[in-house]
Amino acid sequence: MAKQAGLEGVVVAEITTSFIDGSEGELIYSGYAIEELAENASFEEVLFLLYNSRLPRRSEYEALRSAIAAQAGIPDAVTAMMQSLPKDTPAMAVLRTAVSMLSAFDADAENLSDKERAKAKSLRLTGQMTTICAAWMRIVKGLEPITPRPDLSLAENFLYMMTGADPEATACAALNVYLVLLAEHGMNASTFASRVITATGSDMHSAIVAGISALKGPSHGGANSEAMKMFLEIGTVGNVAPWFEANIKSGKRRIMGIGHRVYKTNDPRAGILRRHAEALAASSGTSQWLDIAVALAETARADDYFIQRNLYPNVDYYSAVLLYSLGLEIDMFTPLFAMSRIAGWSAHVISQMGGRLIRPKADYVGARGLKWQPIDER
Ligand SMILES: CC(C)(COP(=O)(O)OP(=O)(O)OC[C@H]1O[C@@H](n2cnc3c(N)ncnc32)[C@H](O)[C@@H]1OP(=O)(O)O)[C@@H](O)C(=O)NCCC(=O)NCCS
């Protein structure tokens, strides 16, 4: 029997949310090239697109934006729970726990069949996850969380709740584009996990908790954190060449944020993120981390090893610089990924609802025919 380690190459669903051509460096959401969406779309428009396979009209867009903002508040009990946690709890563990707890306060949590109500529920969760992320950033610093404003977009609200100040336009644009670019990516591990949960007939909160849990793993959502730690370790542009020689040429390590299982050419998202990281650097006057990232990418692109293996910066490479420039601690990088990817997870959950139970097979390769031994004789 054919064994597909990691289910690689196995088709498990027909989808309309995204298409990836790794050899051409192409990513499409519901018919639109990612470059087109990154240039023009708000995250809220992308959410609508993924749910409905078309762009919203103005009235639909306004209704969706205000529905998210108006319901983004979290119950006091959830804030109190977060405040009671040790401050060194990994932010992804906080997010997973808080989202699970939210289900107890959602009157519609146990409705498992109505797709329109599922969309409304996931919009609530989308806003609430933003609030949880911003609240945790303040709680670890000993600050009071800030409640969301109904007049702001999701990206604006996050930056407002993080700092308490009116967000600056370059920062809002950078965060919005990050959210747009990370929203959906085919049958990745966290999306598949959400679909498996949904196919059992379980609920939206459980499916999103499964997505968060899968994304928490370093092989999925953790590479941007590792890329930033690497830029910090390198420290200066002058240290890029010696660091590359000592760590990469020696074969000891991999460059985090370079290479991709699917993209064997430019990841279309990387260049867009780089441009926004450049805009942030220009507006803040600080380009130290961007300069290191660019110098390291150029060093790798000029190296035969990287050329022969088609290794290019992936989405995590410049998103690390972008998120760090926005003032996020490294521990918050993966929660920000989740804050965006809930769009894809929930679109997949809605399309999986009512579908067939996902139940693959396994080959048994263990022993047979063993005889029972009483416990004291083993
Ligand atoms: C993402 C990743 C796991 C994809 O791997 P893959 O398609 O399975 O490719 P492999 O791990 O088989 O690597 C293929 C070759 O390229 C090399 N390679 C891959 N990524 C590399 C990197 N970032 N730095 C140095 N060498 C790398 C491997 O050592 C291997 O070399 P070999 O043929 O001599 O053995 C891999 O590129 C990687 O580890 N990247 C760094 C982590 C990262 O950024 N992850 C986020 C992905 S979105």
XYZ file of C-alpha atoms and ligand atoms in Angstrom:
426
model
C 0.000 0.000 0.000
C 1.244 3.533 -0.850
C 2.319 5.420 2.231
C 2.375 9.231 1.982
C 4.458 10.484 4.883
C 2.778 13.632 6.179
C -0.024 13.117 3.604
C 2.218 14.960 1.121
C 0.535 15.197 -2.275
C -2.756 13.727 -1.002
C -5.791 15.788 -2.089
C -8.335 15.972 0.749
C -10.794 18.620 -0.486
C -11.901 20.854 -3.348
C -11.571 24.496 -2.319
C -12.306 27.927 -3.790
C -10.447 30.014 -1.219
C -6.873 29.854 -2.517
C -4.642 28.474 -5.247
C -0.862 28.137 -5.038
C 1.555 27.469 -7.896
C 4.901 27.012 -6.181
C 6.947 26.817 -9.367
C 5.519 30.093 -10.734
C 5.411 31.875 -7.367
C 1.669 32.407 -7.728
C -0.887 32.796 -4.932
C -4.572 33.519 -5.587
C -7.429 34.095 -3.129
C -10.820 33.253 -4.687
C -9.720 34.385 -8.142
C -7.644 37.452 -7.201
C -3.837 37.518 -7.387
C -2.312 38.192 -3.975
C -0.430 41.211 -5.403
C -3.771 42.769 -6.450
C -5.252 42.221 -2.979
C -2.141 43.426 -1.132
C -2.231 46.629 -3.159
C -5.944 47.353 -2.687
C -7.775 45.278 -0.093
C -8.468 45.726 3.574
C -8.287 42.583 5.713
C -12.059 42.847 6.184
C -12.604 42.733 2.404
C -10.431 39.618 2.229
C -12.502 38.003 4.992
C -15.673 38.661 3.012
C -14.015 37.355 -0.167
C -12.928 34.113 1.508
C -16.390 33.556 3.020
C -18.400 34.442 -0.078
C -16.078 33.988 -3.109
C -16.725 37.597 -4.168
C -15.726 41.075 -3.016
C -18.193 42.969 -0.807
C -20.223 45.931 -2.012
C -19.721 49.092 0.072
C -22.748 48.459 2.321
C -21.677 44.830 2.893
C -18.150 45.933 3.662
C -19.316 48.585 6.152
C -21.635 46.063 7.834
C -18.850 43.492 8.169
C -16.257 46.000 9.433
C -18.582 47.403 12.057
C -19.837 43.923 13.074
C -16.243 42.887 13.804
C -15.353 46.095 15.665
C -18.627 46.223 17.644
C -18.220 42.638 18.908
C -14.466 42.628 19.470
C -14.735 43.183 23.225
C -13.957 40.230 25.488
C -15.783 39.295 28.708
C -14.205 40.588 31.952
C -13.768 36.975 33.068
C -11.477 36.293 30.080
C -9.405 39.408 30.829
C -9.212 38.357 34.490
C -8.125 34.848 33.471
C -5.337 36.332 31.334
C -4.279 38.605 34.194
C -4.047 35.569 36.483
C -1.589 33.712 34.218
C 2.179 33.691 34.808
C 3.670 36.537 32.721
C 6.062 34.139 30.990
C 3.231 31.984 29.591
C 3.845 31.632 25.826
C 1.496 34.045 24.049
C 0.163 31.227 21.827
C -0.824 29.245 24.932
C -2.631 32.346 26.241
C -4.467 32.782 22.942
C -5.451 29.091 22.799
C -6.802 29.195 26.378
C -8.641 32.499 25.940
C -10.339 31.444 22.681
C -11.459 28.198 24.300
C -12.871 30.154 27.259
C -14.755 32.539 24.941
C -17.023 29.697 23.840
C -18.571 29.618 27.322
C -19.727 33.228 26.834
C -20.972 32.882 23.233
C -24.705 32.163 23.265
C -24.416 30.626 19.796
C -21.339 28.489 20.505
C -23.135 25.141 20.231
C -24.986 25.855 16.992
C -23.262 23.468 14.642
C -25.273 23.536 11.454
C -26.238 27.041 10.283
C -23.563 28.466 7.967
C -24.756 32.083 8.198
C -24.623 31.916 12.001
C -21.193 30.287 11.730
C -19.988 33.285 9.674
C -21.356 35.704 12.296
C -19.677 33.692 15.052
C -16.317 33.663 13.296
C -16.497 37.443 12.769
C -16.983 37.806 16.537
C -14.009 35.542 17.154
C -11.865 37.414 14.614
C -12.314 40.688 16.493
C -11.982 39.038 19.893
C -8.684 37.383 18.933
C -7.329 40.825 18.040
C -8.384 42.133 21.428
C -6.843 39.133 23.228
C -3.502 39.649 21.438
C -3.369 43.373 22.234
C -4.539 42.793 25.821
C -1.841 40.187 26.492
C 0.870 42.532 25.225
C -0.244 45.093 27.819
C -0.815 42.574 30.637
C 2.785 41.273 30.422
C 3.988 44.878 30.803
C 1.755 45.393 33.849
C -0.600 47.712 31.916
C -4.401 47.702 31.803
C -5.912 46.298 28.575
C -7.683 48.816 26.319
C -11.147 48.143 24.887
C -11.627 48.151 21.085
C -13.126 51.158 19.281
C -16.170 50.547 17.058
C -15.009 53.072 14.436
C -11.685 51.411 13.573
C -10.652 48.658 11.174
C -9.147 45.502 12.631
C -5.554 46.557 11.876
C -6.157 50.048 13.295
C -7.867 48.630 16.365
C -4.991 46.283 17.143
C -2.423 49.103 17.005
C -4.718 51.375 19.014
C -5.277 48.716 21.713
C -1.544 47.977 21.801
C -0.452 51.566 22.436
C -3.544 53.546 23.454
C -2.680 56.156 20.793
C -4.228 56.877 17.404
C -2.389 54.551 15.006
C -0.059 55.994 12.389
C -0.953 55.447 8.682
C 2.263 53.634 7.621
C 1.924 51.222 10.543
C -1.770 50.569 9.766
C -0.965 49.896 6.103
C 1.886 47.536 7.033
C -0.226 45.574 9.519
C -3.194 45.447 7.129
C -1.015 44.054 4.355
C 0.487 41.485 6.730
C -3.038 40.355 7.696
C -4.084 40.167 4.030
C -1.025 38.128 3.007
C -1.230 35.577 5.829
C -5.018 35.063 5.727
C -5.184 31.865 3.682
C -2.798 29.310 2.200
C -4.463 26.140 0.948
C -4.454 22.922 2.954
C -1.752 23.861 5.459
C -1.477 21.943 8.756
C -3.561 24.289 10.934
C -6.313 24.589 8.323
C -6.432 20.819 7.968
C -6.627 20.482 11.772
C -9.600 22.892 11.839
C -11.313 20.915 9.086
C -10.771 17.581 10.864
C -12.439 18.973 14.001
C -15.318 20.440 11.982
C -15.907 17.160 10.143
C -16.645 15.457 13.474
C -19.592 17.859 13.915
C -17.803 19.828 16.611
C -18.100 23.607 17.039
C -16.400 26.733 15.624
C -14.450 27.575 18.812
C -13.060 24.022 18.989
C -12.021 24.176 15.316
C -10.258 27.526 15.818
C -8.529 26.246 18.975
C -7.279 23.310 16.869
C -5.950 25.746 14.263
C -4.163 27.774 16.941
C -2.729 24.587 18.459
C -1.313 23.424 15.123
C 0.041 26.862 14.254
C 1.878 26.962 17.599
C 4.317 24.297 16.372
C 7.699 25.621 15.211
C 7.381 23.743 11.902
C 4.321 25.810 11.036
C 3.894 29.227 12.623
C 7.199 29.707 14.382
C 9.653 30.493 11.564
C 9.215 34.285 11.663
C 10.187 34.300 15.359
C 13.262 32.229 14.543
C 14.160 34.602 11.677
C 13.995 37.605 14.021
C 16.129 35.864 16.649
C 18.680 35.230 13.882
C 18.700 38.929 12.800
C 19.174 39.943 16.454
C 22.013 37.431 16.812
C 23.730 38.836 13.692
C 23.341 42.315 15.178
C 25.034 44.457 12.508
C 25.260 44.525 8.722
C 29.025 44.160 9.097
C 28.533 40.826 10.843
C 26.387 39.316 8.050
C 29.303 37.903 6.023
C 31.246 36.393 8.975
C 27.988 35.008 10.451
C 27.072 33.440 7.089
C 30.543 31.909 6.793
C 30.534 30.501 10.334
C 26.928 29.264 10.507
C 25.662 28.605 6.996
C 28.699 27.820 4.834
C 29.814 25.432 7.544
C 26.471 23.591 7.098
C 25.740 23.939 10.819
C 22.466 25.816 10.450
C 19.735 26.887 8.042
C 18.781 30.486 7.370
C 15.376 30.838 9.000
C 12.782 32.383 6.687
C 14.458 31.050 3.558
C 13.212 28.051 1.562
C 9.683 26.701 1.209
C 8.082 23.293 0.730
C 5.803 24.662 -2.003
C 7.501 27.772 -3.457
C 10.624 26.910 -5.439
C 10.924 30.485 -6.713
C 10.092 33.866 -5.115
C 7.315 33.618 -2.541
C 5.046 36.391 -3.885
C 4.350 37.608 -0.351
C 7.995 38.200 0.565
C 8.606 41.156 -1.793
C 5.393 42.899 -0.708
C 6.343 42.536 2.966
C 9.822 43.839 2.222
C 8.362 47.015 0.652
C 6.210 47.650 3.736
C 9.179 46.950 6.022
C 11.079 49.565 3.994
C 8.241 52.084 4.437
C 8.217 51.441 8.198
C 12.002 51.858 8.343
C 11.749 55.150 6.428
C 8.990 56.486 8.690
C 10.800 55.500 11.911
C 14.318 56.341 10.705
C 15.520 52.927 11.976
C 16.581 50.395 9.371
C 19.015 48.206 11.324
C 17.017 44.954 11.098
C 15.856 45.511 7.545
C 19.432 46.225 6.442
C 20.633 42.984 8.045
C 17.788 41.004 6.438
C 18.465 42.467 2.985
C 22.234 41.907 3.271
C 21.757 38.298 4.382
C 19.223 37.570 1.602
C 21.645 39.049 -0.965
C 24.528 36.992 0.427
C 22.413 33.832 0.138
C 21.162 34.674 -3.381
C 24.770 35.018 -4.564
C 25.757 31.649 -3.110
C 25.788 28.548 -5.349
C 24.299 26.358 -2.606
C 21.157 28.553 -2.426
C 20.997 29.047 -6.211
C 21.146 25.308 -6.945
C 18.440 24.476 -4.402
C 16.059 27.320 -5.435
C 16.023 28.790 -1.944
C 14.383 32.239 -1.680
C 13.058 34.304 1.250
C 9.608 33.095 2.262
C 6.718 34.947 3.929
C 8.351 34.686 7.356
C 11.583 36.430 6.419
C 10.429 40.020 5.965
C 7.325 39.640 8.131
C 9.750 39.193 11.043
C 11.246 42.627 10.361
C 7.811 44.148 9.739
C 6.303 42.877 13.015
C 9.377 43.820 15.042
C 9.308 47.323 13.542
C 5.665 47.630 14.628
C 6.827 47.123 18.211
C 5.836 43.503 18.718
C 7.803 41.202 20.992
C 8.998 38.029 19.231
C 6.617 35.945 21.383
C 3.701 37.798 19.730
C 4.676 36.961 16.138
C 2.784 33.657 15.948
C -0.368 35.072 17.640
C -0.371 37.786 14.955
C -0.195 35.035 12.339
C -3.243 33.431 14.018
C -5.028 36.813 14.090
C -4.818 36.781 10.290
C -5.174 33.059 9.571
C -8.501 32.851 11.429
C -9.864 34.206 8.137
C -8.761 31.086 6.257
C -9.570 28.712 9.108
C -13.126 29.968 9.451
C -13.735 29.968 5.669
C -12.587 26.325 5.578
C -14.681 25.462 8.655
C -17.797 26.915 7.017
C -17.216 24.980 3.815
C -16.441 21.749 5.736
C -19.620 21.981 7.870
C -21.905 19.055 7.136
C -19.146 17.257 5.202
C -17.937 13.704 5.572
C -15.977 12.605 8.646
C -12.225 12.715 7.893
C -10.881 9.306 8.854
C -7.672 8.122 7.151
C -6.193 4.677 7.712
C -2.957 3.533 9.318
C -0.942 0.392 8.619
C -0.564 -1.732 11.751
C 3.072 -2.843 11.983
C 3.100 -4.062 15.600
C 3.045 -7.559 17.118
C 0.089 -9.995 17.118
C -0.998 -12.990 19.182
C 0.713 -12.032 22.456
C -0.535 -13.803 25.584
C -1.706 -11.846 28.610
C 0.788 -11.756 31.516
C -0.480 -11.004 35.034
C 0.882 -7.638 36.240
C 3.391 -9.061 38.760
C 4.878 -11.471 36.210
C 5.868 -8.854 33.543
C 10.828 25.363 4.791
C 11.710 24.154 4.594
C 11.427 23.152 5.740
C 11.344 23.521 3.254
O 12.081 22.421 3.134
P 11.929 21.321 1.989
O 11.227 21.789 0.801
O 11.433 20.109 2.641
O 13.396 21.186 1.582
P 14.499 20.410 2.388
O 14.411 20.606 3.853
O 14.478 19.023 1.862
O 15.779 21.184 1.841
C 16.258 21.040 0.522
C 17.734 21.379 0.528
O 17.876 22.793 0.774
C 18.578 23.009 1.987
N 17.877 24.077 2.687
C 16.536 24.268 2.742
N 16.252 25.386 3.427
C 17.435 25.918 3.798
C 17.771 27.071 4.533
N 16.816 27.875 4.997
N 19.061 27.325 4.754
C 20.018 26.506 4.277
N 19.753 25.394 3.576
C 18.475 25.094 3.341
C 18.495 21.707 2.755
O 19.590 21.578 3.641
C 18.513 20.705 1.649
O 19.834 20.554 1.212
P 20.355 19.108 0.670
O 19.611 18.893 -0.614
O 21.827 19.300 0.483
O 20.035 18.116 1.718
C 13.205 24.562 4.595
O 13.493 25.391 3.489
C 13.637 25.245 5.897
O 13.948 24.564 6.867
N 13.641 26.624 5.923
C 13.978 27.345 7.105
C 12.769 27.397 8.039
C 11.639 28.247 7.491
O 11.836 29.356 7.031
N 10.405 27.727 7.597
C 9.211 28.448 7.196
C 8.627 27.922 5.952
S 7.237 28.887 5.438
